[in-house]
Short mmCIF file of C-alpha atoms in Angstrom, two decimals:
data_model
loop_
_atom_site.label_atom_id
_atom_site.label_comp_id
_atom_site.label_asym_id
_atom_site.label_seq_id
_atom_site.Cartn_x
_atom_site.Cartn_y
_atom_site.Cartn_z
CA UNK M 1 116.23 69.17 115.37
CA UNK M 2 114.21 69.36 118.20
CA UNK M 3 110.74 69.28 118.11
CA UNK M 4 107.80 71.76 119.60
CA UNK M 5 106.70 70.91 123.16
CA UNK M 6 103.17 69.81 124.10
CA UNK M 7 102.31 69.59 120.68
CA UNK M 8 99.88 67.03 119.58
CA UNK M 9 100.57 65.72 115.40
CA UNK M 10 97.63 66.61 113.31
CA UNK M 11 96.95 64.69 110.30
CA UNK M 12 96.54 66.79 106.51
CA UNK M 13 94.24 65.39 104.03
CA UNK M 14 93.68 66.80 100.69
CA UNK M 15 89.99 66.15 98.86
CA UNK M 16 89.36 66.75 95.83
CA UNK M 17 85.84 68.26 94.21
CA UNK M 18 85.88 66.72 90.64
CA UNK M 19 82.51 69.11 88.68
CA UNK M 20 82.27 67.87 85.05
CA UNK M 21 80.04 68.65 81.91
CA UNK M 22 78.55 66.25 79.40
CA UNK M 23 76.93 69.02 77.24
CA UNK M 24 73.47 68.72 78.73
CA UNK M 25 74.60 67.97 82.83
CA UNK M 26 76.67 68.93 85.01
CA UNK M 27 77.71 66.47 87.46
CA UNK M 28 79.99 65.54 90.46
CA UNK M 29 82.58 62.58 90.48
CA UNK M 30 82.70 60.87 93.66
CA UNK M 31 83.64 57.66 94.84
CA UNK M 32 82.94 54.34 97.66
CA UNK M 33 85.00 54.71 100.55
CA UNK M 34 87.65 52.02 100.72
CA UNK M 35 88.55 51.95 104.16
CA UNK M 36 86.76 52.49 107.85
CA UNK M 37 85.56 54.28 109.07
CA UNK M 38 82.40 54.27 107.00
CA UNK M 39 83.63 52.03 104.62
CA UNK M 40 81.74 51.96 101.09
CA UNK M 41 79.86 55.03 101.68
CA UNK M 42 79.95 57.67 99.12
CA UNK M 43 83.00 60.49 99.44
CA UNK M 44 84.94 62.95 98.09
CA UNK M 45 87.79 61.92 96.26
CA UNK M 46 90.99 62.45 98.70
CA UNK M 47 94.01 60.90 100.79
CA UNK M 48 96.41 62.21 103.17
CA UNK M 49 99.45 64.15 102.24
CA UNK M 50 102.47 62.98 101.90
CA UNK M 51 105.56 63.47 104.40
CA UNK M 52 107.81 65.50 101.00
CA UNK M 53 104.49 66.77 98.81
CA UNK M 54 103.20 69.84 98.99
CA UNK M 55 99.57 70.57 99.08
CA UNK M 56 99.06 71.37 94.94
CA UNK M 57 101.48 68.19 94.85
CA UNK M 58 99.50 66.31 96.80
CA UNK M 59 96.08 67.06 95.18
CA UNK M 60 97.52 66.43 91.71
CA UNK M 61 98.97 63.19 93.06
CA UNK M 62 95.33 62.03 94.41
CA UNK M 63 93.53 63.03 91.47
CA UNK M 64 95.70 61.13 89.25
CA UNK M 65 95.87 57.70 91.23
CA UNK M 66 92.13 58.14 92.07
CA UNK M 67 90.61 58.87 88.48
CA UNK M 68 93.52 58.61 86.12
CA UNK M 69 92.89 62.31 85.60
CA UNK M 70 95.51 65.14 84.83
CA UNK M 71 96.24 68.55 83.49
CA UNK M 72 92.91 69.65 84.74
CA UNK M 73 91.39 72.94 85.96
CA UNK M 74 92.03 72.28 89.78
CA UNK M 75 91.86 75.09 92.30
CA UNK M 76 92.29 75.52 96.43
CA UNK M 77 89.21 76.33 97.74
CA UNK M 78 89.47 76.09 101.98
CA UNK M 79 90.56 74.08 104.94
CA UNK M 80 88.52 72.25 107.26
CA UNK M 81 89.53 71.55 110.71
CA UNK M 82 86.50 70.76 112.89
CA UNK M 83 88.06 68.49 115.83
CA UNK M 84 85.39 66.20 115.25
CA UNK M 85 85.36 65.98 111.20
CA UNK M 86 87.25 62.85 111.20
CA UNK M 87 86.22 60.27 114.31
CA UNK M 88 89.61 58.35 113.90
CA UNK M 89 91.96 61.17 114.44
CA UNK M 90 92.36 65.18 114.47
CA UNK M 91 92.28 65.79 110.42
CA UNK M 92 92.59 68.77 109.15
CA UNK M 93 91.49 68.56 105.31
CA UNK M 94 92.70 71.18 102.47
CA UNK M 95 89.90 70.96 100.01
CA UNK M 96 90.83 71.79 95.94
CA UNK M 97 87.84 71.71 93.05
CA UNK M 98 88.38 70.93 89.41
CA UNK M 99 86.39 71.45 86.40
CA UNK M 100 86.77 68.95 83.39
CA UNK M 101 84.64 68.15 80.26
CA UNK M 102 83.65 64.71 80.79
CA UNK M 103 83.20 63.56 77.04
CA UNK M 104 87.06 64.42 77.40
CA UNK M 105 88.25 62.33 80.07
CA UNK M 106 85.33 59.47 80.12
CA UNK M 107 87.90 56.97 79.23
CA UNK M 108 90.42 58.36 82.35
CA UNK M 109 87.94 57.62 84.86
CA UNK M 110 89.47 54.77 87.58
CA UNK M 111 87.14 51.71 87.74
CA UNK M 112 89.25 50.67 90.88
CA UNK M 113 87.65 53.19 93.55
CA UNK M 114 83.60 52.40 91.86
CA UNK M 115 83.92 56.15 90.62
CA UNK M 116 80.54 57.31 89.72
CA UNK M 117 79.14 60.93 88.21
CA UNK M 118 76.23 62.38 89.78
CA UNK M 119 73.86 64.95 88.44
CA UNK M 120 74.40 68.04 90.97
CA UNK M 121 70.34 68.03 92.28
CA UNK M 122 70.82 63.75 92.71
CA UNK M 123 74.34 63.89 94.53
CA UNK M 124 74.11 61.28 97.77
CA UNK M 125 74.46 62.00 101.28
CA UNK M 126 78.29 61.97 101.30
CA UNK M 127 80.74 61.36 104.04
CA UNK M 128 81.90 63.44 107.02
CA UNK M 129 81.39 67.31 105.73
CA UNK M 130 81.71 66.63 102.47
CA UNK M 131 78.38 68.13 101.63
CA UNK M 132 79.27 71.11 103.09
CA UNK M 133 82.68 71.32 100.91
CA UNK M 134 80.49 70.55 97.88
CA UNK M 135 78.21 73.46 98.41
CA UNK M 136 81.17 76.09 98.87
CA UNK M 137 82.85 74.36 96.24
CA UNK M 138 79.57 75.58 93.84
CA UNK M 139 79.44 79.02 96.06
CA UNK M 140 83.03 80.03 94.79
CA UNK M 141 82.34 78.41 90.90
CA UNK M 142 79.17 80.93 90.78
CA UNK M 143 81.69 83.85 92.07
CA UNK M 144 84.57 82.77 89.57
CA UNK M 145 81.86 82.36 86.96
CA UNK M 146 80.73 85.90 87.61
CA UNK M 147 84.29 87.68 87.03
CA UNK M 148 85.46 85.72 84.39
CA UNK M 149 85.03 82.35 81.98
CA UNK M 150 85.99 79.74 84.55
CA UNK M 151 83.10 77.57 83.19
CA UNK M 152 84.61 77.09 79.75
CA UNK M 153 86.46 74.57 81.27
CA UNK M 154 83.80 72.20 81.55
CA UNK M 155 83.18 72.83 77.60
CA UNK M 156 84.64 70.73 74.84
CA UNK M 157 87.22 73.58 72.93
CA UNK M 158 84.01 73.39 70.27
CA UNK M 159 80.27 73.89 72.00
CA UNK M 160 77.37 75.35 71.06
CA UNK M 161 75.41 78.25 72.62
CA UNK M 162 72.83 76.34 73.79
CA UNK M 163 75.34 74.16 75.31
CA UNK M 164 76.88 77.16 77.05
CA UNK M 165 73.12 78.50 78.34
CA UNK M 166 72.80 75.02 79.37
CA UNK M 167 75.85 74.93 81.80
CA UNK M 168 75.06 78.83 83.29
CA UNK M 169 71.62 78.10 84.16
CA UNK M 170 72.63 74.54 86.13
CA UNK M 171 75.19 76.47 87.50
CA UNK M 172 73.34 78.85 89.14
CA UNK M 173 70.05 77.27 89.19
CA UNK M 174 68.25 79.65 87.37
CA UNK M 175 66.37 79.90 83.93
CA UNK M 176 68.42 82.69 81.28
CA UNK M 177 66.52 84.65 78.47
CA UNK M 178 67.50 83.25 75.66
CA UNK M 179 67.68 86.08 73.41
CA UNK M 180 69.44 88.47 76.44
CA UNK M 181 71.97 85.48 76.44
CA UNK M 182 73.10 85.61 73.00
CA UNK M 183 72.77 89.40 72.45
CA UNK M 184 75.24 89.79 75.61
CA UNK M 185 77.34 86.85 74.89
CA UNK M 186 77.66 88.09 71.17
CA UNK M 187 78.50 91.74 72.32
CA UNK M 188 81.75 90.30 74.60
CA UNK M 189 83.49 89.40 71.72
CA UNK M 190 84.82 86.37 73.12
CA UNK M 191 83.75 83.95 70.86
CA UNK M 192 84.82 82.81 67.46
CA UNK M 193 82.21 81.72 65.10
CA UNK M 194 83.01 78.32 63.54
CA UNK M 195 81.73 77.50 60.21
CA UNK M 196 80.25 74.17 60.66
CA UNK M 197 76.87 73.26 63.33
CA UNK M 198 76.13 70.61 65.34
CA UNK M 199 72.37 69.19 63.84
CA UNK M 200 72.48 66.19 66.79
CA UNK M 201 69.27 68.11 68.35
CA UNK M 202 67.88 69.92 65.32
CA UNK M 203 67.70 69.38 61.36
CA UNK M 204 68.82 73.77 61.61
CA UNK M 205 71.27 72.81 63.86
CA UNK M 206 73.36 75.09 66.01
CA UNK M 207 76.62 76.93 65.46
CA UNK M 208 79.64 75.71 66.97
CA UNK M 209 81.61 78.39 68.80
CA UNK M 210 85.18 78.60 70.54
CA UNK M 211 86.29 80.87 73.24
CA UNK M 212 88.96 83.56 72.37
CA UNK M 213 91.53 82.94 75.06
CA UNK M 214 93.23 85.95 73.66
CA UNK M 215 90.67 88.40 74.12
CA UNK M 216 89.34 86.81 77.68
CA UNK M 217 91.94 88.07 79.74
CA UNK M 218 91.74 91.61 78.36
CA UNK M 219 87.70 91.65 78.89
CA UNK M 220 88.04 90.08 82.53
CA UNK M 221 84.54 91.54 83.51
CA UNK M 222 82.64 90.71 80.15
CA UNK M 223 80.18 87.42 81.87
CA UNK M 224 79.26 89.94 85.32
CA UNK M 225 76.10 90.55 83.06
CA UNK M 226 75.41 87.26 82.31
CA UNK M 227 74.29 86.15 86.13
CA UNK M 228 70.55 85.38 86.18
CA UNK M 229 69.47 88.14 89.10
CA UNK M 230 68.01 86.85 92.21
CA UNK M 231 64.18 86.87 92.43
CA UNK M 232 62.91 88.61 95.19
CA UNK M 233 60.86 86.81 97.62
#
């Protein structure tokens, strides 16, 4: 079979934005770039798509090779194709983001690529257009969290209300009224209260909860009212 005439090949890469939550802080996983240009500078995890791979397959492979992570929440975000985004060759990057519970996967992170977790507010300058990608991913997560409980992918199976509230506050970078949050989340009917408590932070402790996955699909928009309203300037 012939080729398209007068068309220059374009490389296709996949970049993975990995967000994690350790119960206290929302973080981003980045690595030191292993190749030139900008070798040893902070970068998202990425690589080129294989000849016989589809995009989802490439994203899962890259995630597994660079971090040892698999079976995590992974969603395609956007494609970036500015002609000058890579100084070596014309490269289009298809970006995915992943949401993980850091404590569940901390032992699987591959040390070979100097992977390191940074708090969202402390993320260093990344190569190329990677900072723009991270911002777009945060915007998408805020939108997703307004529609359904996607943030539960960042939590362990059992969690406390304070942990959940802290996560929402960090994602939206805004304080949430404690009593109002508890009232709304209890009224949603999406949480199953456990009999035991987490007493690591106080003697009184906080009850553990689980997400009722069977109910959350039927109540798809229950979390809309949890989003803190933007303050007027």
